[in-house]
Coordinates of C-alpha atoms in Angstrom, one line a residue:
X1 CA 15.5 -37.2 6.0
X2 CA 14.6 -33.8 7.2
X3 CA 10.9 -32.8 7.6
X4 CA 10.7 -30.6 4.5
X5 CA 12.0 -33.4 2.3
X6 CA 9.5 -35.8 3.9
X7 CA 6.7 -33.4 3.1
X8 CA 7.8 -33.0 -0.5
X9 CA 8.0 -36.8 -0.9
X10 CA 4.5 -37.2 0.6
X11 CA 3.1 -34.6 -1.9
X12 CA 4.7 -36.5 -4.7
X13 CA 3.1 -39.7 -3.7
X14 CA -0.2 -38.0 -3.3
X15 CA 0.0 -36.4 -6.8
X16 CA 1.0 -39.5 -8.6
X17 CA -0.7 -42.3 -6.7
X18 CA -3.1 -44.6 -8.4
X19 CA -6.7 -43.3 -8.5
X20 CA -8.1 -46.2 -6.6
X21 CA -7.5 -47.1 -3.0
X22 CA -4.9 -44.4 -2.4
X23 CA -2.1 -46.9 -2.1
X24 CA 1.5 -45.8 -2.2
X25 CA 3.0 -45.7 -5.6
X26 CA 6.7 -46.2 -6.5
X27 CA 8.6 -43.0 -7.2
X28 CA 8.4 -42.7 -11.0
X29 CA 7.7 -40.1 -13.6
X30 CA 4.2 -38.7 -13.6
X31 CA 1.8 -40.8 -15.7
X32 CA 0.5 -38.9 -18.7
X33 CA -3.2 -38.6 -18.1
X34 CA -5.8 -36.4 -19.8
X35 CA -7.1 -33.9 -17.4
X36 CA -10.5 -32.3 -17.7
X37 CA -12.6 -29.8 -15.8
X38 CA -15.4 -32.3 -15.0
X39 CA -14.0 -35.7 -14.3
X40 CA -17.2 -37.3 -13.2
X41 CA -19.4 -36.0 -10.5
X42 CA -19.4 -36.4 -6.7
X43 CA -22.6 -37.1 -4.8
X44 CA -20.8 -37.2 -1.4
X45 CA -21.5 -34.4 1.1
X46 CA -19.6 -35.6 4.1
X47 CA -15.9 -36.2 4.5
X48 CA -16.3 -40.0 5.1
X49 CA -18.5 -40.4 2.0
X50 CA -16.1 -38.4 -0.2
X51 CA -13.1 -40.3 1.1
X52 CA -14.8 -43.6 0.3
X53 CA -15.7 -42.4 -3.2
X54 CA -12.2 -41.0 -3.7
X55 CA -10.6 -44.3 -2.7
X56 CA -13.0 -45.9 -5.2
X57 CA -11.5 -43.8 -8.0
X58 CA -13.9 -40.8 -8.1
X59 CA -11.6 -37.9 -8.9
X60 CA -14.3 -35.3 -8.3
X61 CA -14.8 -36.7 -4.8
X62 CA -11.1 -36.4 -4.2
X63 CA -11.3 -32.7 -5.0
X64 CA -14.2 -32.2 -2.7
X65 CA -12.4 -34.2 0.0
X66 CA -9.5 -31.8 -0.3
X67 CA -11.9 -28.9 0.3
X68 CA -13.5 -30.5 3.3
X69 CA -10.2 -31.4 4.9
X70 CA -8.7 -28.0 4.4
X71 CA -11.6 -26.2 6.0
X72 CA -11.4 -28.4 9.1
X73 CA -9.3 -26.0 11.2
X74 CA -9.4 -28.2 14.3
X75 CA -6.8 -30.4 12.6
X76 CA -4.2 -27.7 12.6
X77 CA -1.4 -27.5 9.9
X78 CA -1.6 -31.3 9.3
X79 CA -4.8 -30.8 7.3
X80 CA -2.8 -29.2 4.5
X81 CA -0.9 -32.5 3.9
X82 CA -4.2 -34.5 3.9
X83 CA -5.8 -31.9 1.5
X84 CA -2.7 -32.0 -0.7
X85 CA -3.0 -35.8 -0.9
X86 CA -6.6 -35.7 -1.8
X87 CA -6.1 -33.0 -4.4
X88 CA -3.1 -34.9 -5.8
X89 CA -5.4 -37.9 -6.4
X90 CA -8.0 -35.7 -8.0
X91 CA -5.4 -34.2 -10.3
X92 CA -3.9 -37.6 -11.2
X93 CA -7.4 -38.9 -11.8
X94 CA -8.0 -36.4 -14.5
X95 CA -9.8 -33.6 -12.5
X96 CA -8.4 -30.3 -13.7
X97 CA -9.8 -28.2 -10.9
X98 CA -8.0 -30.5 -8.4
X99 CA -4.7 -29.6 -10.2
X100 CA -5.6 -25.9 -9.9
X101 CA -6.4 -26.1 -6.2
X102 CA -3.2 -28.1 -5.5
X103 CA -1.3 -25.4 -7.5
X104 CA -2.7 -22.7 -5.2
X105 CA -1.8 -24.7 -2.1
X106 CA 1.8 -25.3 -3.4
X107 CA 2.3 -21.7 -4.5
X108 CA 2.7 -20.3 -0.9
X109 CA 2.7 -23.6 1.0
X110 CA 1.2 -24.0 4.4
X111 CA 3.4 -23.1 7.5
X112 CA 4.2 -26.1 9.7
X113 CA 3.1 -28.7 7.1
X114 CA 3.8 -28.0 3.4
X115 CA 6.8 -26.2 2.0
X116 CA 6.1 -23.6 -0.8
X117 CA 7.1 -24.7 -4.2
X118 CA 6.3 -22.0 -6.8
X119 CA 7.9 -24.0 -9.6
X120 CA 5.6 -27.0 -9.0
X121 CA 2.7 -24.6 -8.6
X122 CA 3.4 -23.4 -12.2
X123 CA 3.5 -27.0 -13.5
X124 CA 0.2 -27.8 -11.8
X125 CA -1.5 -24.7 -13.0
X126 CA -0.4 -25.5 -16.5
X127 CA -1.8 -29.0 -16.1
X128 CA -5.1 -27.5 -14.9
X129 CA -5.2 -25.1 -17.8
X130 CA -4.4 -27.8 -20.3
X131 CA -7.3 -29.7 -18.8
X132 CA -9.7 -26.9 -19.5
X133 CA -10.0 -25.3 -16.1
X134 CA -10.3 -21.4 -16.5
X135 CA -9.0 -20.7 -13.0
X136 CA -5.9 -22.8 -13.7
X137 CA -5.3 -20.7 -16.9
X138 CA -5.8 -17.5 -14.9
X139 CA -3.4 -18.6 -12.2
X140 CA -0.8 -19.5 -14.8
X141 CA -1.4 -16.2 -16.6
X142 CA -0.8 -14.2 -13.4
X143 CA 2.4 -16.2 -12.7
X144 CA 3.7 -15.4 -16.1
X145 CA 2.6 -11.8 -16.0
X146 CA 4.2 -11.1 -12.6
X147 CA 7.1 -13.5 -12.8
X148 CA 5.9 -15.7 -9.9
X149 CA 7.4 -19.2 -10.0
X150 CA 8.4 -18.6 -13.6
X151 CA 10.2 -16.0 -15.7
X152 CA 8.1 -12.9 -16.5
X153 CA 6.4 -13.5 -19.8
X154 CA 3.7 -11.0 -20.7
X155 CA 3.3 -12.5 -24.2
X156 CA 1.9 -15.6 -22.5
X157 CA 0.5 -14.1 -19.3
X158 CA -2.0 -11.6 -20.7
X159 CA -3.6 -13.9 -23.3
X160 CA -4.0 -16.6 -20.6
X161 CA -5.8 -14.2 -18.3
X162 CA -8.0 -12.9 -21.1
X163 CA -9.0 -16.4 -22.1
X164 CA -9.7 -17.4 -18.5
X165 CA -11.8 -14.2 -18.0
X166 CA -13.8 -15.0 -21.2
X167 CA -14.3 -18.5 -19.8
X168 CA -15.9 -17.1 -16.6
X169 CA -13.1 -16.7 -14.1
X170 CA -13.7 -13.3 -12.4
X171 CA -10.4 -13.2 -10.6
X172 CA -8.6 -13.3 -14.0
X173 CA -10.8 -10.5 -15.3
X174 CA -9.8 -8.3 -12.3
X175 CA -6.0 -9.2 -12.5
X176 CA -5.9 -8.3 -16.2
X177 CA -7.9 -5.2 -15.6
X178 CA -5.4 -3.9 -13.1
X179 CA -2.5 -4.8 -15.5
X180 CA -4.2 -2.8 -18.3
X181 CA -5.0 0.1 -16.0
X182 CA -1.4 0.6 -14.8
X183 CA 0.3 -0.8 -17.9
X184 CA 1.9 -3.6 -16.0
X185 CA 3.8 -5.6 -18.7
X186 CA 1.0 -4.8 -21.1
X187 CA 0.0 -1.7 -23.1
X188 CA -2.2 0.5 -21.0
X189 CA -5.9 0.4 -21.9
X190 CA -8.0 2.2 -19.2
X191 CA -11.3 1.8 -21.1
X192 CA -10.9 -2.0 -21.5
X193 CA -9.7 -2.2 -17.9
X194 CA -13.0 -0.7 -16.6
X195 CA -15.0 -3.0 -18.8
X196 CA -13.1 -6.0 -17.3
X197 CA -13.9 -4.8 -13.8
X198 CA -17.6 -4.9 -14.6
X199 CA -17.2 -8.3 -16.2
X200 CA -15.3 -9.6 -13.2
X201 CA -18.1 -8.6 -10.9
X202 CA -20.7 -10.2 -13.1
X203 CA -19.0 -13.6 -13.6
X204 CA -17.9 -13.7 -10.0
X205 CA -21.6 -13.2 -8.9
X206 CA -22.5 -16.3 -11.0
X207 CA -19.6 -18.3 -9.7
X208 CA -20.4 -17.4 -6.1
X209 CA -24.0 -18.4 -6.5
X210 CA -22.7 -21.8 -7.6
X211 CA -20.8 -22.1 -4.3
X212 CA -17.3 -21.5 -5.7
X213 CA -15.3 -19.9 -2.8
X214 CA -12.8 -18.4 -5.2
X215 CA -15.5 -16.6 -7.1
X216 CA -17.1 -15.5 -3.8
X217 CA -13.8 -13.9 -2.7
X218 CA -13.5 -12.1 -6.1
X219 CA -17.1 -10.8 -5.7
X220 CA -16.4 -9.7 -2.1
X221 CA -13.5 -7.6 -3.3
X222 CA -15.5 -6.0 -6.0
X223 CA -18.3 -5.1 -3.6
X224 CA -15.9 -3.8 -0.9
X225 CA -14.2 -1.5 -3.4
X226 CA -17.1 -0.7 -5.7
X227 CA -15.0 -1.9 -8.5
X228 CA -17.2 -2.8 -11.5
X229 CA -20.3 -2.9 -9.2
X230 CA -22.1 -0.7 -6.7
X231 CA -20.2 -0.7 -3.4
X232 CA -21.9 -2.8 -0.7
X233 CA -19.6 -3.3 2.3
X234 CA -22.2 -5.2 4.4
X235 CA -22.6 -7.8 1.7
X236 CA -18.9 -7.9 1.0
X237 CA -18.1 -8.7 4.7
X238 CA -20.7 -11.5 4.7
X239 CA -19.1 -13.0 1.6
X240 CA -15.6 -12.7 3.0
X241 CA -17.0 -14.6 6.0
X242 CA -18.2 -17.4 3.7
X243 CA -14.8 -17.5 1.9
X244 CA -13.0 -17.7 5.2
X245 CA -15.2 -20.5 6.6
X246 CA -14.7 -22.3 3.3
X247 CA -11.0 -22.5 4.0
X248 CA -9.7 -19.6 1.8
X249 CA -7.0 -17.9 3.9
X250 CA -7.2 -14.8 1.7
X251 CA -10.9 -14.6 2.6
X252 CA -9.9 -14.4 6.2
X253 CA -7.5 -11.6 5.4
X254 CA -10.1 -9.5 3.7
X255 CA -12.5 -10.2 6.6
X256 CA -9.7 -9.0 8.9
X257 CA -9.6 -5.7 7.0
X258 CA -13.4 -5.3 7.3
X259 CA -13.2 -5.7 11.1
X260 CA -10.1 -3.5 11.4
X261 CA -11.9 -0.5 9.7
X262 CA -15.5 -1.3 10.5
X263 CA -16.4 -1.9 6.9
X264 CA -19.8 -3.7 6.8
X265 CA -19.2 -5.0 10.3
X266 CA -18.7 -3.4 13.7
X267 CA -15.1 -2.2 14.2
X268 CA -13.3 -4.9 16.2
X269 CA -9.5 -4.7 16.4
X270 CA -9.1 -7.9 18.4
X271 CA -11.1 -9.9 15.8
X272 CA -9.2 -8.3 13.0
X273 CA -5.8 -9.3 14.5
X274 CA -7.1 -12.9 15.2
X275 CA -8.2 -13.3 11.6
X276 CA -5.0 -11.8 10.1
X277 CA -3.0 -14.3 12.3
X278 CA -5.2 -17.1 11.1
X279 CA -4.8 -16.1 7.5
X280 CA -1.0 -15.9 7.9
X281 CA -0.8 -19.3 9.6
X282 CA -2.8 -20.8 6.8
X283 CA -0.3 -19.7 4.2
X284 CA -1.6 -16.3 2.9
X285 CA 1.2 -13.8 2.3
X286 CA -1.4 -11.1 2.4
X287 CA -2.6 -12.3 5.8
X288 CA 1.0 -12.0 7.1
X289 CA 1.4 -8.6 5.6
X290 CA -1.8 -7.4 7.2
X291 CA -0.9 -8.9 10.5
X292 CA 2.4 -7.0 10.3
X293 CA 0.5 -3.8 9.9
X294 CA -1.9 -4.5 12.8
X295 CA 1.0 -5.4 15.1
X296 CA 2.9 -2.3 14.0
X297 CA 0.0 0.0 14.7
X298 CA -1.2 -1.7 17.9
X299 CA -4.6 -2.7 16.5
X300 CA -6.4 -5.3 18.6
X301 CA -3.5 -5.7 21.1
X302 CA -0.1 -4.4 22.1
X303 CA 1.9 -2.5 19.6
X304 CA 4.9 -4.6 18.5
X305 CA 6.7 -3.0 15.5
X306 CA 9.5 -5.6 15.5
X307 CA 7.2 -8.6 15.3
X308 CA 5.1 -6.6 12.9
X309 CA 8.0 -6.1 10.5
X310 CA 8.8 -9.8 10.8
X311 CA 5.3 -10.8 9.8
X312 CA 5.3 -8.3 7.0
X313 CA 8.6 -9.8 5.8
X314 CA 7.2 -13.3 5.7
X315 CA 4.4 -12.1 3.5
X316 CA 6.7 -10.1 1.2
X317 CA 9.2 -13.0 0.7
X318 CA 6.4 -15.3 -0.3
X319 CA 4.5 -13.0 -2.7
X320 CA 5.9 -9.7 -4.3
X321 CA 2.4 -8.1 -4.3
X322 CA 2.3 -8.4 -0.5
X323 CA 5.4 -6.2 0.1
X324 CA 3.6 -2.9 0.8
X325 CA 3.5 -3.2 4.6
X326 CA 7.2 -4.1 4.8
X327 CA 7.9 -1.1 2.6
X328 CA 5.9 1.1 5.0
X329 CA 7.9 -0.3 7.9
X330 CA 11.2 0.7 6.3
X331 CA 9.7 4.1 5.3
X332 CA 8.8 4.8 9.0
X333 CA 11.7 2.9 10.6
X334 CA 9.0 0.8 12.5
X335 CA 10.7 -2.4 13.7
X336 CA 13.4 -2.1 11.1
X337 CA 16.1 0.5 10.4
X338 CA 14.6 3.5 8.5
X339 CA 15.6 3.1 4.9
X340 CA 13.6 5.1 2.3
X341 CA 15.5 3.6 -0.6
X342 CA 14.5 0.1 0.4
X343 CA 11.0 1.2 1.0
X344 CA 10.7 2.7 -2.5
X345 CA 12.2 -0.5 -4.0
X346 CA 9.6 -2.6 -2.2
X347 CA 6.7 -0.3 -3.3
X348 CA 8.0 -0.5 -6.9
X349 CA 8.2 -4.3 -6.7
X350 CA 4.7 -4.8 -5.3
X351 CA 3.2 -2.3 -7.7
X352 CA 4.7 -4.1 -10.6
X353 CA 3.0 -7.3 -9.2
X354 CA -0.4 -5.6 -9.3
X355 CA -0.8 -4.3 -5.8
X356 CA -2.7 -1.0 -6.1
X357 CA -1.9 0.2 -2.5
X358 CA 1.8 -0.1 -3.4
X359 CA 1.3 1.9 -6.6
X360 CA -0.2 4.7 -4.4
X361 CA 2.8 4.6 -2.1
X362 CA 5.2 4.6 -5.0
X363 CA 3.4 7.6 -6.5
X364 CA 3.8 9.6 -3.3
X365 CA 7.5 8.7 -3.2
X366 CA 7.9 9.9 -6.7
X367 CA 6.0 13.2 -6.0
X368 CA 8.2 13.9 -3.0
X369 CA 11.4 12.7 -4.6
X370 CA 12.2 10.6 -1.5
X371 CA 15.2 8.3 -2.4
X372 CA 14.1 8.4 -6.1
X373 CA 14.3 11.0 -8.8
X374 CA 11.5 13.4 -8.3
X375 CA 8.7 13.0 -10.9
X376 CA 5.6 15.0 -9.8
X377 CA 3.7 14.3 -12.9
X378 CA 4.5 10.6 -13.0
X379 CA 3.8 10.1 -9.3
X380 CA 0.5 12.1 -9.6
X381 CA -0.6 9.9 -12.6
X382 CA 0.2 6.7 -10.6
X383 CA -1.9 7.9 -7.7
X384 CA -4.7 9.0 -10.0
X385 CA -4.7 5.5 -11.7
X386 CA -4.9 3.9 -8.3
X387 CA -8.0 6.0 -7.5
X388 CA -9.4 4.9 -10.9
X389 CA -8.9 1.3 -9.6
X390 CA -11.3 2.3 -6.8
X391 CA -8.8 2.2 -3.9
X392 CA -10.3 4.6 -1.3
X393 CA -7.0 5.6 0.2
X394 CA -5.6 6.5 -3.2
X395 CA -8.5 8.8 -3.8
X396 CA -7.8 10.6 -0.5
X397 CA -4.1 10.9 -1.4
X398 CA -5.1 12.2 -4.9
X399 CA -7.3 14.8 -3.1
X400 CA -4.3 16.0 -1.1
X401 CA -2.2 16.3 -4.2
X402 CA -4.9 18.3 -5.9
X403 CA -5.4 20.6 -2.9
X404 CA -1.7 21.4 -2.9
X405 CA -1.6 22.0 -6.6
X406 CA 1.1 19.3 -7.3
X407 CA 1.0 19.5 -11.1
X408 CA -1.5 22.4 -11.7
X409 CA -3.3 25.1 -9.9
X410 CA -4.9 23.9 -6.6
X411 CA -8.4 22.5 -7.0
X412 CA -9.9 22.5 -3.5
X413 CA -13.4 21.7 -4.7
X414 CA -12.4 18.6 -6.6
X415 CA -10.1 17.6 -3.7
X416 CA -13.0 17.8 -1.2
X417 CA -15.2 15.6 -3.5
X418 CA -12.4 13.0 -3.5
X419 CA -12.0 13.2 0.3
X420 CA -15.7 12.7 0.9
X421 CA -15.9 9.8 -1.6
X422 CA -12.9 8.0 0.0
X423 CA -14.4 8.7 3.5
X424 CA -17.7 7.0 2.6
X425 CA -15.7 4.1 1.1
X426 CA -14.0 3.6 4.5
X427 CA -10.7 5.5 4.1
X428 CA -10.5 7.4 7.4
X429 CA -7.7 9.5 6.0
X430 CA -10.3 10.9 3.6
X431 CA -12.6 11.7 6.5
X432 CA -9.8 13.6 8.3
X433 CA -8.9 15.6 5.1
X434 CA -12.6 16.5 4.5
X435 CA -12.9 17.7 8.1
X436 CA -10.0 20.1 7.5
X437 CA -11.6 21.4 4.4
X438 CA -14.9 22.1 6.2
X439 CA -13.0 23.5 9.2
X440 CA -11.0 25.9 7.1
X441 CA -13.6 26.6 4.3
X442 CA -11.4 25.1 1.5
X443 CA -13.5 24.1 -1.5
X444 CA -16.7 24.7 0.4
X445 CA -18.3 27.0 2.9
X446 CA -17.0 26.7 6.5
X447 CA -19.1 24.2 8.5
X448 CA -17.8 23.5 12.0
X449 CA -20.6 21.0 12.7
X450 CA -19.8 18.9 9.6
X451 CA -16.0 19.2 10.4
X452 CA -16.6 17.9 13.9
X453 CA -18.5 14.9 12.6
X454 CA -15.8 14.0 10.1
X455 CA -13.1 14.5 12.7
X456 CA -15.0 12.1 14.9
X457 CA -15.1 9.4 12.2
X458 CA -11.4 9.9 11.5
X459 CA -10.5 9.7 15.2
X460 CA -12.5 6.5 15.6
X461 CA -10.4 5.2 12.7
X462 CA -7.2 5.8 14.7
X463 CA -6.2 9.0 13.0
X464 CA -4.5 10.7 15.9
X465 CA -4.3 14.1 14.2
X466 CA -8.1 14.0 13.9
X467 CA -8.5 13.2 17.6
X468 CA -6.3 16.2 18.4
X469 CA -8.3 18.6 16.2
X470 CA -11.6 17.3 17.6
X471 CA -10.2 17.8 21.1
X472 CA -9.5 21.4 20.3
X473 CA -12.9 21.8 18.8
X474 CA -14.4 20.7 22.1
X475 CA -12.0 23.0 24.0
X476 CA -13.1 26.0 21.8
X477 CA -16.8 25.1 21.5
X478 CA -16.6 24.8 17.7
X479 CA -19.1 22.5 16.0
X480 CA -20.8 21.8 19.3
X481 CA -20.9 22.8 23.0
X482 CA -17.6 23.4 24.8
X483 CA -16.7 20.3 26.8
X484 CA -13.5 20.3 28.7
X485 CA -13.7 16.7 29.8
X486 CA -14.3 15.5 26.2
X487 CA -11.4 17.6 25.0
X488 CA -9.1 16.0 27.6
X489 CA -10.2 12.5 26.6
X490 CA -9.7 13.2 22.9
X491 CA -6.2 14.7 23.5
X492 CA -5.4 11.6 25.5
X493 CA -6.3 9.5 22.5
X494 CA -4.0 11.6 20.3
X495 CA -1.2 11.3 22.9
X496 CA -1.7 7.5 23.2
X497 CA -1.3 7.4 19.4
X498 CA 2.2 9.0 19.8
X499 CA 1.1 12.5 18.6
X500 CA 3.6 14.7 20.4
X501 CA 1.5 17.9 20.1
X502 CA -1.4 16.0 21.6
X503 CA 0.8 15.0 24.6
X504 CA 1.9 18.6 25.0
X505 CA -1.7 20.0 24.9
X506 CA -2.8 17.2 27.3
X507 CA -0.2 18.2 29.8
X508 CA -1.1 21.9 29.7
X509 CA -3.8 23.5 31.8
X510 CA -7.2 23.3 30.0
X511 CA -7.4 27.1 30.1
X512 CA -4.1 27.4 28.2
X513 CA -4.7 24.9 25.5
X514 CA -6.3 27.2 23.0
X515 CA -3.5 29.7 23.2
X516 CA -0.9 27.0 23.0
X517 CA -2.6 25.4 19.9
X518 CA -2.7 28.8 18.2
X519 CA 1.0 29.3 18.7
X520 CA 1.6 25.8 17.3
X521 CA -0.5 26.7 14.2
X522 CA 1.6 29.8 13.6
X523 CA 4.8 27.8 13.8
X524 CA 3.5 25.1 11.5
X525 CA 2.3 27.6 8.9
X526 CA 5.6 29.5 9.0
X527 CA 7.6 26.3 8.9
X528 CA 5.7 25.1 5.8
X529 CA 6.2 28.4 4.1
X530 CA 9.9 28.5 4.6
X531 CA 10.4 24.8 3.8
X532 CA 8.3 25.2 0.6
X533 CA 10.7 27.9 -0.6
X534 CA 13.7 25.6 0.2
X535 CA 12.2 22.6 -1.5
X536 CA 11.2 24.5 -4.6
X537 CA 14.7 25.9 -4.8
X538 CA 16.1 22.4 -4.7
X539 CA 13.7 21.3 -7.4
X540 CA 14.8 24.2 -9.6
X541 CA 18.5 23.5 -8.9
X542 CA 18.0 19.9 -10.0
X543 CA 16.7 21.1 -13.3
X544 CA 19.9 23.0 -14.1
X545 CA 21.5 21.0 -17.1
X546 CA 24.6 19.0 -16.2
X547 CA 28.1 19.7 -17.7
X548 CA 28.3 19.9 -21.5
X549 CA 31.9 19.6 -22.6
X550 CA 31.0 20.7 -26.1
X551 CA 28.7 23.7 -25.5
X552 CA 30.2 24.7 -22.1
X553 CA 33.8 23.4 -21.9
X554 CA 34.7 25.5 -18.9
X555 CA 31.4 24.9 -17.0
X556 CA 30.9 28.7 -16.6
X557 CA 27.4 28.6 -18.1
X558 CA 26.3 25.9 -15.6
X559 CA 27.8 27.9 -12.7
X560 CA 25.9 31.0 -13.7
X561 CA 22.6 29.1 -14.0
X562 CA 23.2 27.7 -10.5
X563 CA 23.9 31.2 -9.2
X564 CA 20.7 32.6 -10.8
X565 CA 18.6 29.8 -9.2
X566 CA 20.1 30.4 -5.7
X567 CA 19.7 34.1 -6.1
X568 CA 16.0 33.6 -6.8
X569 CA 15.8 31.3 -3.7
X570 CA 17.4 34.0 -1.5
X571 CA 14.9 36.5 -2.8
X572 CA 11.9 34.1 -2.2
X573 CA 13.2 33.3 1.3
X574 CA 13.4 37.0 2.1
X575 CA 9.7 37.3 1.1
X576 CA 8.5 34.8 3.6
X577 CA 6.7 36.5 6.6
X578 CA 8.2 34.9 9.7
X579 CA 7.4 35.9 13.3
X580 CA 8.7 32.9 15.3
X581 CA 12.2 34.0 16.5
X582 CA 13.9 30.7 15.7
X583 CA 12.5 30.7 12.1
X584 CA 13.4 34.3 11.6
X585 CA 17.0 33.3 12.3
X586 CA 16.8 30.2 10.2
X587 CA 15.5 32.3 7.3
X588 CA 18.3 34.8 7.6
X589 CA 20.9 32.0 7.8
X590 CA 19.5 30.3 4.7
X591 CA 19.5 33.5 2.7
X592 CA 23.1 34.1 3.8
X593 CA 24.1 30.6 2.7
X594 CA 22.3 31.0 -0.7
X595 CA 23.9 34.4 -1.4
X596 CA 27.3 33.0 -0.5
X597 CA 26.8 30.3 -3.1
X598 CA 25.7 32.9 -5.6
X599 CA 28.8 35.0 -5.0
X600 CA 31.2 32.1 -5.2
X601 CA 29.6 30.5 -8.3
X602 CA 29.7 33.7 -10.2
X603 CA 33.3 34.4 -9.2
X604 CA 34.2 30.9 -10.3
X605 CA 32.4 31.3 -13.6
X606 CA 34.3 34.6 -14.2
X607 CA 37.6 33.0 -13.4
X608 CA 36.8 30.1 -15.7
X609 CA 36.2 32.4 -18.6
X610 CA 39.5 34.2 -17.8
X611 CA 41.2 30.8 -17.4
X612 CA 42.6 32.2 -14.1
X613 CA 43.6 29.0 -12.3
X614 CA 44.3 30.7 -9.0
X615 CA 41.0 32.5 -8.9
X616 CA 39.2 29.3 -9.9
X617 CA 40.7 27.5 -6.9
X618 CA 39.9 30.4 -4.5
X619 CA 36.3 30.5 -5.7
X620 CA 36.0 26.7 -5.5
X621 CA 37.0 26.9 -1.9
X622 CA 34.5 29.6 -1.2
X623 CA 31.8 27.6 -3.0
X624 CA 32.6 24.4 -1.1
X625 CA 32.5 26.3 2.2
X626 CA 29.1 27.8 1.4
X627 CA 27.5 24.5 0.1
X628 CA 28.7 22.6 3.3
X629 CA 26.5 24.9 5.4
X630 CA 23.3 23.7 3.7
X631 CA 22.8 20.2 5.1
X632 CA 23.3 21.1 8.8
X633 CA 21.1 24.1 8.3
X634 CA 18.3 22.2 6.6
X635 CA 18.6 19.4 9.3
X636 CA 18.2 22.1 12.0
X637 CA 15.1 23.6 10.4
X638 CA 13.5 20.1 10.1
X639 CA 14.3 19.3 13.7
X640 CA 12.7 22.5 14.9
X641 CA 9.7 22.2 12.7
X642 CA 9.0 18.6 13.6
X643 CA 9.1 19.4 17.3
X644 CA 5.6 20.3 18.4

């Protein structure tokens, strides 16, 4: 018998063993027992006392024994088997919460000891719910709503979550709130969602006061995000610590995030990585995903994108809502081949399972049209909803979209407000964007001192671009005294973070850095202006209706529309002010290509109207030749613009 089969057999014996003495039972169908939330009480406070009471038939003590064993980390992975045995006895003895806790343990398993069994987890959650345990009903509802361990069934999932929430399970309130906010398998209802977030915080506060680790974890999340309650990251970190010590692997993962970003505790990358590894080793898919991110970014130790992608994959394979970090790895090509289509699919999968960070990433993909059909309004709405869910990074991204005027006129003042809000909530990307606004006077009066402070916060949060900008502030004496040594150290940080421009400026003589940076700014501005014209032209071209055999049997109308769009692109490209010699040439080449397409498309349309087959073939050849120039030309522009 292989080890996994042995573990499964042991679990079966634990679940269906007689309540007294813990003796081995023959393998037989599960006895039909009536489960209930409070199957007796347990006076025991030590493991030995609880074990003795459990063996004497006290199901409540079996549940407590499972908790005590699971938090005893000195035992290593084997403690999961002992905990499963104790919880199995609690469940068989009629203790519904024992069934719920065993369900959670079985859902993702415990590496090195207990194989994951989502199907059995569903069975156990149903048993807990039938016994009157709200958390069991909530777990079962989430499984149905997200299709975890069971077929997706929103008709059963949402009511189960609602009932569990009404019965006092804060986690269920939050899960249902997210589903209602994003319209995940339910009709969107933002107002009810926000009310549920408030309720989640309130009931979790009560549950945590009663020493329920699950409720404490839910409360910590609410406090960390400011979702349904006033944000308090110091208290949130303390609660995550309690949940982690109590044996909740997900609590250790949230505590890891607090240390990684200095939220409520001093920033400590080493501690963050240790906690994420511990969480992953204890069966949390989110711990594995977070560990993957920390390894990929080199937080708390050496950068290892390959091992990071491997850890992220383990998390994603175990839980769809933990796929965001693997998606990010594919998007960047970090430790895995770059594959934007796969990244988008992973973001979509995780978003559908209720992960707000993934919804933000998917929204950006939709706005950009990377590997999916471009949908600026849909992507913007997704990011805005993620911000409504109190995700700080989402609010920073929303600010960027507003500052660019993604779906309406740019709104730099509102964008700045979002940047500052996200920065205060711990999103260093918001700090960096707010710094840019103050440095350039966008949405506010220019304030170099405020910009320098915000750049410092972003740089401390591993935003290499912010380190570069602050380094140049120190070189120029902006926002503070000129300090050549500080400038060099900050540029070194940027370079160590693989910022190529930072490396180039670091290698230059200090006296030449300001001039070199100014030239780089000109290049970036002109690159952005030219690329914006090209991208807008592509968007407009994609809006040209496809062939219509009835209204446009020859395709001449479609060809003329395409020609009109490309003619407009050529005119816009000619209007871009370019001074960098390479970009001047690129601009001329792109205009030439666009005009060649215009000429060939119009000639082909004219030939089609005249039904001149020879002229059609000649124009088609000219059109193909012109169109084939576009991809190499765009690639060359991108290469030049990406090179600092």
